[in-house]
C-alpha cells in the first residue's frame, strides 16, 4: 500500500495541466486511507506478538517513529484540505507536505527495518518491578540522544550503507509501483506515455540500491542465537546461510524480484496493461523474504550495539504463551481480511479513471 507515497512525487513530474494534476491526485486520494489501516494493523500486531520489541523500538527509537507519525498526519491533512475553499496555506504548501511524506516515510521506516540486520543502541536491564507471575520486568533504555536517527550515520560495519540502501530501495520501489498503477489505472494516453518514460530510470535506481543492500547483508557477520544457552554470538555470513538453508525464503526472494522486473518488461516491450498484480505480489514477496532472513534459523532480529546479550530474539521478545494462543486464533481471520482488502480495492479502483470522471459528484482532493 505504500505506493501511495510513490504517487506523491511522480504527480509533480507527470502533470502539465491542472486537469492532469487533479486526475492524478484524485486517483491517489482514493487509496491513502488504506495505507493508514495497514500501519494501524502493523502496530497492534507488533504490540500483541512482540511487546518487548514494541517497547524497545517504539519507545527507544522515538525520534524516528514520531517523525513517521507526524508525516503521516501531515499527509492526511494535505489530502483533506488542499482543495478546500479559503485554504490560507495554499495548495503548493500541501504539495510540499506530500513530497516530504513520499521521501521520508519509506526512507525512515525501512532504515528502521534495516537495523534488524545491523545495530541499534539500546540496553535492556532488569528492574525491581515484577509481573503477574512474580518475574522481574525488563526495561529497555536507549543510549544515544538521537533516539534512532543515528542509524543514518552508524559506521559500525558500515551499517549506514546497509540502512540507507534499503531505505532508498523501498523509496524507489514504491515509486515503481505508483508508475505501474498510473499505466494500469489511468485512461490517459499522454500520462501513460510519461509514466513509461520515468519507469526505466526509476527502476535502475531501485536495482542499484537494492543490490547494494543485498550485497551488504549477504557479506556481513550476523547475530546467531544459541538455542540452548540463549546467548547471542556473531557469525560470519549469517544471513547468507539463512538464505541458503531456507528454500522458502530463497524462493520468495528470487521470485519476488523477478515478478517486479517481469511486469516492467511486459509493459516496456509488450505494452501490456494486464498482470499489474504481478508487481504488487512481487514487492510483497521481496519484503517478506527480507523479514524472514532475520526471523528464523536462530537469529537475533533486533541486535544491540551496546550490549550484545540485550539483543532481542524470538525467545526473549515474544508474548506470553496465552497471548500467542489468542493471536494464533486471530490469524485464522487473515483470509477474511485479505478478502475484504481485495473487495475494497476492486470497489475503489475497479475501473480505469479518466478526466471526465472529475466532473462527477465524487470526493475531490
CSV table of C-alpha atoms in Angstrom, one decimal:
chain,number,residue,atom,x,y,z
A,1,UNK,CA,0.0,0.0,0.0
A,2,UNK,CA,3.0,2.4,0.3
A,3,UNK,CA,2.7,3.0,-3.5
A,4,UNK,CA,0.6,6.0,-2.4
A,5,UNK,CA,3.9,7.6,-1.2
A,6,UNK,CA,5.4,7.0,-4.6
A,7,UNK,CA,2.5,8.8,-6.3
A,8,UNK,CA,3.1,11.9,-4.3
A,9,UNK,CA,6.4,12.7,-6.1
A,10,UNK,CA,5.6,11.5,-9.6
A,11,UNK,CA,2.4,13.5,-10.0
A,12,UNK,CA,4.6,16.7,-9.7
A,13,UNK,CA,6.6,15.4,-12.7
A,14,UNK,CA,3.8,13.9,-14.8
A,15,UNK,CA,1.2,16.6,-14.9
A,16,UNK,CA,1.4,19.6,-17.3
A,17,UNK,CA,-2.1,21.0,-16.9
A,18,UNK,CA,-4.4,21.4,-13.9
A,19,UNK,CA,-6.8,18.7,-15.2
A,20,UNK,CA,-3.9,16.2,-15.3
A,21,UNK,CA,-2.8,17.2,-11.9
A,22,UNK,CA,-6.3,16.8,-10.4
A,23,UNK,CA,-6.8,13.5,-12.2
A,24,UNK,CA,-3.6,12.0,-10.7
A,25,UNK,CA,-4.3,13.4,-7.2
A,26,UNK,CA,-7.8,12.1,-7.1
A,27,UNK,CA,-6.7,8.7,-8.2
A,28,UNK,CA,-4.2,8.7,-5.3
A,29,UNK,CA,-6.6,10.1,-2.8
A,30,UNK,CA,-8.8,7.0,-3.1
A,31,UNK,CA,-6.1,4.9,-1.6
A,32,UNK,CA,-4.3,6.9,1.1
A,33,UNK,CA,-6.7,5.8,3.9
A,34,UNK,CA,-5.9,2.2,3.2
A,35,UNK,CA,-2.3,2.9,3.9
A,36,UNK,CA,-3.3,4.2,7.4
A,37,UNK,CA,-5.2,1.0,8.0
A,38,UNK,CA,-2.1,-1.0,7.2
A,39,UNK,CA,0.0,1.0,9.6
A,40,UNK,CA,-2.5,0.6,12.4
A,41,UNK,CA,-2.7,-3.2,11.8
A,42,UNK,CA,1.1,-3.4,11.8
A,43,UNK,CA,1.2,-1.5,15.1
A,44,UNK,CA,-1.3,-3.6,17.1
A,45,UNK,CA,0.0,-6.9,15.6
A,46,UNK,CA,3.6,-6.0,16.7
A,47,UNK,CA,2.4,-5.0,20.2
A,48,UNK,CA,0.4,-8.2,20.7
A,49,UNK,CA,3.1,-10.6,19.3
A,50,UNK,CA,6.4,-8.9,20.3
A,51,UNK,CA,5.7,-6.5,23.2
A,52,UNK,CA,9.4,-6.3,24.2
A,53,UNK,CA,10.3,-5.2,20.6
A,54,UNK,CA,7.4,-2.8,20.5
A,55,UNK,CA,8.5,-1.2,23.8
A,56,UNK,CA,12.2,-1.1,22.8
A,57,UNK,CA,11.9,0.2,19.3
A,58,UNK,CA,8.8,2.5,19.5
A,59,UNK,CA,9.9,3.8,23.0
A,60,UNK,CA,13.6,4.0,22.2
A,61,UNK,CA,13.9,5.0,18.6
A,62,UNK,CA,11.5,7.7,19.5
A,63,UNK,CA,12.5,10.4,17.0
A,64,UNK,CA,12.2,8.0,14.0
A,65,UNK,CA,8.7,6.8,14.8
A,66,UNK,CA,7.5,10.2,15.8
A,67,UNK,CA,8.8,11.7,12.5
A,68,UNK,CA,7.0,8.9,10.6
A,69,UNK,CA,3.8,9.5,12.6
A,70,UNK,CA,3.9,13.3,12.1
A,71,UNK,CA,4.5,12.9,8.3
A,72,UNK,CA,1.5,10.5,8.0
A,73,UNK,CA,-0.7,13.1,9.8
A,74,UNK,CA,0.6,15.8,7.5
A,75,UNK,CA,-0.3,13.6,4.5
A,76,UNK,CA,-3.9,13.2,5.7
A,77,UNK,CA,-4.2,17.0,6.3
A,78,UNK,CA,-2.8,17.7,2.9
A,79,UNK,CA,-5.2,15.5,1.1
A,80,UNK,CA,-8.3,16.7,3.0
A,81,UNK,CA,-7.6,20.5,2.9
A,82,UNK,CA,-5.5,21.3,-0.2
A,83,UNK,CA,-8.7,21.8,-2.3
A,84,UNK,CA,-10.9,23.3,0.4
A,85,UNK,CA,-12.1,26.9,-0.1
A,86,UNK,CA,-10.3,29.6,2.0
A,87,UNK,CA,-7.2,27.5,2.2
A,88,UNK,CA,-4.8,30.0,3.8
A,89,UNK,CA,-1.7,27.8,3.4
A,90,UNK,CA,-2.2,27.4,-0.4
A,91,UNK,CA,-2.1,24.2,-2.5
A,92,UNK,CA,1.6,24.5,-3.0
A,93,UNK,CA,2.3,24.2,0.7
A,94,UNK,CA,0.3,21.0,0.9
A,95,UNK,CA,2.1,19.7,-2.2
A,96,UNK,CA,5.3,20.1,-0.3
A,97,UNK,CA,3.9,18.2,2.6
A,98,UNK,CA,3.0,15.3,0.2
A,99,UNK,CA,6.5,15.3,-1.2
A,100,UNK,CA,8.1,15.2,2.3
A,101,UNK,CA,5.8,12.3,3.1
A,102,UNK,CA,6.8,10.4,-0.1
A,103,UNK,CA,10.5,10.7,0.6
A,104,UNK,CA,10.9,10.4,4.4
A,105,UNK,CA,8.2,7.9,5.4
A,106,UNK,CA,9.5,5.0,3.3
A,107,UNK,CA,13.1,6.0,3.9
A,108,UNK,CA,12.9,6.3,7.7
A,109,UNK,CA,10.6,3.3,8.0
A,110,UNK,CA,12.9,1.0,6.1
A,111,UNK,CA,16.1,2.4,7.6
A,112,UNK,CA,14.5,1.3,10.9
A,113,UNK,CA,13.8,-2.2,9.4
A,114,UNK,CA,17.4,-2.4,8.2
A,115,UNK,CA,18.6,-2.1,11.8
A,116,UNK,CA,17.4,-5.7,12.1
A,117,UNK,CA,20.5,-6.6,10.2
A,118,UNK,CA,22.9,-4.1,11.7
A,119,UNK,CA,22.7,-2.5,15.1
A,120,UNK,CA,20.6,-0.4,17.4
A,121,UNK,CA,21.8,1.5,20.5
A,122,UNK,CA,19.8,0.1,23.4
A,123,UNK,CA,20.4,-1.9,26.6
A,124,UNK,CA,17.9,-4.0,28.5
A,125,UNK,CA,18.1,-4.0,32.3
A,126,UNK,CA,16.2,-5.9,34.9
A,127,UNK,CA,14.1,-3.7,37.1
A,128,UNK,CA,12.7,-4.2,40.6
A,129,UNK,CA,9.2,-4.3,39.2
A,130,UNK,CA,7.5,-7.7,38.8
A,131,UNK,CA,4.8,-9.0,36.6
A,132,UNK,CA,1.7,-11.1,37.5
A,133,UNK,CA,3.9,-14.3,37.6
A,134,UNK,CA,6.4,-12.7,40.1
A,135,UNK,CA,9.1,-12.3,37.5
A,136,UNK,CA,11.3,-9.2,37.2
A,137,UNK,CA,10.3,-6.9,34.4
A,138,UNK,CA,13.0,-5.9,31.8
A,139,UNK,CA,13.2,-2.3,30.8
A,140,UNK,CA,15.0,-1.1,27.7
A,141,UNK,CA,16.9,2.2,27.6
A,142,UNK,CA,18.2,4.0,24.5
A,143,UNK,CA,21.8,5.1,24.9
A,144,UNK,CA,22.1,7.9,22.4
A,145,UNK,CA,20.4,11.4,22.4
A,146,UNK,CA,19.4,10.8,18.7
A,147,UNK,CA,16.8,8.1,19.6
A,148,UNK,CA,17.1,6.0,16.4
A,149,UNK,CA,18.3,8.7,13.9
A,150,UNK,CA,21.9,7.5,14.4
A,151,UNK,CA,21.1,4.6,12.1
A,152,UNK,CA,21.6,7.1,9.2
A,153,UNK,CA,25.3,7.6,10.1
A,154,UNK,CA,26.3,4.5,12.1
A,155,UNK,CA,29.7,3.4,10.9
A,156,UNK,CA,29.9,0.1,12.7
A,157,UNK,CA,30.4,-2.5,9.9
A,158,UNK,CA,29.4,0.5,7.6
A,159,UNK,CA,25.9,-0.1,8.9
A,160,UNK,CA,24.7,3.3,7.5
A,161,UNK,CA,25.2,1.9,3.9
A,162,UNK,CA,23.0,-1.1,4.6
A,163,UNK,CA,20.4,1.0,6.3
A,164,UNK,CA,20.2,3.8,3.8
A,165,UNK,CA,20.4,1.5,0.8
A,166,UNK,CA,17.3,-0.5,2.0
A,167,UNK,CA,15.5,2.8,2.7
A,168,UNK,CA,16.3,4.1,-0.8
A,169,UNK,CA,15.4,0.8,-2.4
A,170,UNK,CA,11.9,0.8,-0.9
A,171,UNK,CA,11.5,4.5,-1.6
A,172,UNK,CA,12.0,3.9,-5.3
A,173,UNK,CA,10.2,0.6,-5.3
A,174,UNK,CA,7.0,2.3,-4.2
A,175,UNK,CA,7.6,4.9,-7.0
A,176,UNK,CA,7.8,2.0,-9.5
A,177,UNK,CA,4.5,0.6,-8.2
A,178,UNK,CA,3.0,4.1,-8.5
A,179,UNK,CA,4.1,4.4,-12.1
A,180,UNK,CA,2.8,0.9,-12.9
A,181,UNK,CA,-0.5,1.9,-11.3
A,182,UNK,CA,-0.7,5.0,-13.5
A,183,UNK,CA,-0.2,2.8,-16.5
A,184,UNK,CA,-2.8,0.3,-15.4
A,185,UNK,CA,-5.5,2.5,-13.8
A,186,UNK,CA,-5.5,5.9,-15.6
A,187,UNK,CA,-7.0,6.1,-19.0
A,188,UNK,CA,-5.0,8.9,-20.5
A,189,UNK,CA,-2.5,8.3,-23.3
A,190,UNK,CA,-0.3,11.2,-22.5
A,191,UNK,CA,0.1,10.5,-18.8
A,192,UNK,CA,0.7,6.8,-19.5
A,193,UNK,CA,3.4,7.7,-22.0
A,194,UNK,CA,5.2,10.0,-19.5
A,195,UNK,CA,4.9,7.3,-16.8
A,196,UNK,CA,6.5,4.8,-19.1
A,197,UNK,CA,9.5,7.1,-19.8
A,198,UNK,CA,10.0,7.5,-16.0
A,199,UNK,CA,9.8,3.8,-15.4
A,200,UNK,CA,13.3,2.9,-16.7
A,201,UNK,CA,15.5,5.4,-14.7
A,202,UNK,CA,13.5,4.8,-11.5
A,203,UNK,CA,13.9,1.0,-11.9
A,204,UNK,CA,17.6,1.5,-12.4
A,205,UNK,CA,17.9,3.5,-9.2
A,206,UNK,CA,15.9,0.8,-7.3
A,207,UNK,CA,18.0,-2.0,-8.6
A,208,UNK,CA,21.3,-0.2,-7.7
A,209,UNK,CA,20.1,0.5,-4.1
A,210,UNK,CA,18.5,-3.0,-3.6
A,211,UNK,CA,21.6,-4.8,-4.9
A,212,UNK,CA,23.8,-2.7,-2.6
A,213,UNK,CA,21.6,-3.8,0.3
A,214,UNK,CA,21.6,-7.4,-0.7
A,215,UNK,CA,25.4,-7.5,-1.2
A,216,UNK,CA,25.9,-5.9,2.3
A,217,UNK,CA,23.7,-8.3,4.2
A,218,UNK,CA,25.0,-11.4,2.5
A,219,UNK,CA,28.6,-10.5,3.3
A,220,UNK,CA,28.5,-9.1,6.8
A,221,UNK,CA,28.5,-11.0,10.1
A,222,UNK,CA,25.1,-11.6,11.6
A,223,UNK,CA,23.7,-12.3,15.0
A,224,UNK,CA,23.3,-16.0,15.8
A,225,UNK,CA,21.4,-17.3,18.9
A,226,UNK,CA,22.4,-20.4,20.8
A,227,UNK,CA,19.0,-22.1,21.2
A,228,UNK,CA,20.2,-24.0,24.3
A,229,UNK,CA,22.1,-21.3,26.2
A,230,UNK,CA,20.1,-18.4,24.6
A,231,UNK,CA,23.4,-16.4,24.1
A,232,UNK,CA,23.8,-14.2,21.1
A,233,UNK,CA,27.1,-14.6,19.1
A,234,UNK,CA,28.5,-13.1,15.9
A,235,UNK,CA,28.5,-15.5,12.9
A,236,UNK,CA,30.2,-14.9,9.6
A,237,UNK,CA,27.8,-14.7,6.6
A,238,UNK,CA,24.9,-15.4,8.9
A,239,UNK,CA,22.2,-14.0,6.5
A,240,UNK,CA,23.7,-15.8,3.5
A,241,UNK,CA,23.5,-19.0,5.5
A,242,UNK,CA,19.9,-18.2,6.4
A,243,UNK,CA,19.0,-17.6,2.7
A,244,UNK,CA,20.7,-20.8,1.5
A,245,UNK,CA,19.3,-23.0,4.3
A,246,UNK,CA,15.7,-21.9,4.0
A,247,UNK,CA,14.4,-22.8,0.5
A,248,UNK,CA,11.1,-21.0,1.1
A,249,UNK,CA,12.9,-17.7,1.8
A,250,UNK,CA,15.2,-18.3,-1.2
A,251,UNK,CA,12.1,-18.8,-3.4
A,252,UNK,CA,10.3,-15.7,-2.2
A,253,UNK,CA,13.5,-13.6,-2.6
A,254,UNK,CA,14.2,-14.6,-6.2
A,255,UNK,CA,10.6,-14.9,-7.4
A,256,UNK,CA,9.6,-11.5,-5.9
A,257,UNK,CA,12.4,-9.7,-7.6
A,258,UNK,CA,11.6,-11.4,-10.9
A,259,UNK,CA,7.9,-10.7,-10.7
A,260,UNK,CA,8.5,-6.9,-10.4
A,261,UNK,CA,11.0,-7.0,-13.3
A,262,UNK,CA,8.8,-9.2,-15.5
A,263,UNK,CA,5.9,-6.7,-15.2
A,264,UNK,CA,8.2,-3.8,-16.1
A,265,UNK,CA,9.4,-5.9,-19.1
A,266,UNK,CA,5.8,-6.7,-20.1
A,267,UNK,CA,4.9,-3.0,-20.3
A,268,UNK,CA,8.1,-1.7,-21.8
A,269,UNK,CA,8.3,-4.3,-24.6
A,270,UNK,CA,4.8,-5.6,-24.9
A,271,UNK,CA,2.7,-2.6,-23.8
A,272,UNK,CA,0.5,-4.9,-21.8
A,273,UNK,CA,-1.7,-3.5,-19.1
A,274,UNK,CA,-2.6,-6.9,-17.8
A,275,UNK,CA,-1.0,-8.7,-14.9
A,276,UNK,CA,-0.5,-5.5,-12.9
A,277,UNK,CA,-0.9,-7.6,-9.8
A,278,UNK,CA,2.4,-9.3,-10.6
A,279,UNK,CA,4.3,-6.2,-9.5
A,280,UNK,CA,2.4,-5.9,-6.2
A,281,UNK,CA,2.8,-9.6,-5.5
A,282,UNK,CA,6.5,-9.4,-6.3
A,283,UNK,CA,7.0,-6.5,-4.0
A,284,UNK,CA,5.2,-8.4,-1.2
A,285,UNK,CA,7.4,-11.4,-1.7
A,286,UNK,CA,10.6,-9.4,-1.6
A,287,UNK,CA,9.7,-7.6,1.6
A,288,UNK,CA,8.5,-10.8,3.3
A,289,UNK,CA,11.8,-12.6,2.4
A,290,UNK,CA,13.7,-9.7,4.0
A,291,UNK,CA,11.9,-10.2,7.3
A,292,UNK,CA,12.2,-14.0,7.1
A,293,UNK,CA,16.0,-13.7,6.9
A,294,UNK,CA,16.1,-12.3,10.5
A,295,UNK,CA,13.1,-14.2,11.9
A,296,UNK,CA,14.2,-17.8,11.5
A,297,UNK,CA,17.2,-20.1,11.9
A,298,UNK,CA,18.1,-18.9,15.4
A,299,UNK,CA,18.8,-15.3,14.5
A,300,UNK,CA,18.5,-12.2,16.7
A,301,UNK,CA,16.1,-9.9,14.9
A,302,UNK,CA,16.9,-6.7,16.8
A,303,UNK,CA,20.6,-6.7,17.8
A,304,UNK,CA,22.1,-4.2,20.3
A,305,UNK,CA,25.3,-2.5,19.6
A,306,UNK,CA,25.8,-1.5,23.3
A,307,UNK,CA,25.3,-4.9,24.8
A,308,UNK,CA,25.1,-8.0,22.5
A,309,UNK,CA,23.2,-10.0,25.1
A,310,UNK,CA,20.5,-7.3,25.3
A,311,UNK,CA,19.7,-8.2,21.6
A,312,UNK,CA,16.1,-9.3,21.1
A,313,UNK,CA,15.3,-12.8,19.8
A,314,UNK,CA,12.2,-14.8,19.3
A,315,UNK,CA,12.9,-16.4,22.7
A,316,UNK,CA,13.0,-13.2,24.8
A,317,UNK,CA,10.8,-10.8,22.8
A,318,UNK,CA,7.7,-12.9,22.2
A,319,UNK,CA,4.4,-12.5,24.1
A,320,UNK,CA,3.2,-14.9,26.7
A,321,UNK,CA,2.0,-18.4,25.8
A,322,UNK,CA,-1.6,-17.4,26.3
A,323,UNK,CA,-1.3,-14.3,24.2
A,324,UNK,CA,0.3,-16.2,21.4
A,325,UNK,CA,-2.5,-18.8,21.5
A,326,UNK,CA,-5.0,-15.9,21.1
A,327,UNK,CA,-3.0,-14.4,18.3
A,328,UNK,CA,-2.9,-17.8,16.5
A,329,UNK,CA,-6.7,-17.9,16.6
A,330,UNK,CA,-6.9,-14.3,15.4
A,331,UNK,CA,-4.6,-15.2,12.5
A,332,UNK,CA,-7.3,-17.6,11.2
A,333,UNK,CA,-9.2,-14.4,10.2
A,334,UNK,CA,-6.5,-13.4,7.8
A,335,UNK,CA,-8.2,-14.9,4.8
A,336,UNK,CA,-11.3,-12.8,5.6
A,337,UNK,CA,-9.1,-9.7,6.0
A,338,UNK,CA,-7.5,-10.4,2.6
A,339,UNK,CA,-10.9,-10.9,1.0
A,340,UNK,CA,-12.0,-7.5,2.4
A,341,UNK,CA,-8.9,-5.8,1.1
A,342,UNK,CA,-9.5,-7.3,-2.4
A,343,UNK,CA,-13.1,-6.3,-2.3
A,344,UNK,CA,-12.3,-2.7,-1.1
A,345,UNK,CA,-9.6,-2.4,-3.8
A,346,UNK,CA,-12.0,-3.5,-6.6
A,347,UNK,CA,-14.6,-1.2,-5.3
A,348,UNK,CA,-12.3,1.8,-5.2
A,349,UNK,CA,-10.3,1.1,-8.3
A,350,UNK,CA,-12.4,-1.3,-10.3
A,351,UNK,CA,-12.4,0.8,-13.5
A,352,UNK,CA,-9.8,3.0,-15.2
A,353,UNK,CA,-10.1,6.6,-14.3
A,354,UNK,CA,-10.3,9.4,-16.9
A,355,UNK,CA,-10.6,13.2,-16.9
A,356,UNK,CA,-14.3,13.2,-17.4
A,357,UNK,CA,-14.7,11.4,-14.1
A,358,UNK,CA,-13.6,14.6,-12.3
A,359,UNK,CA,-16.9,16.1,-13.3
A,360,UNK,CA,-18.8,13.5,-11.4
A,361,UNK,CA,-20.0,14.1,-7.9
A,362,UNK,CA,-17.0,12.4,-6.2
A,363,UNK,CA,-14.9,13.5,-3.3
A,364,UNK,CA,-12.1,15.7,-4.6
A,365,UNK,CA,-8.6,16.1,-3.1
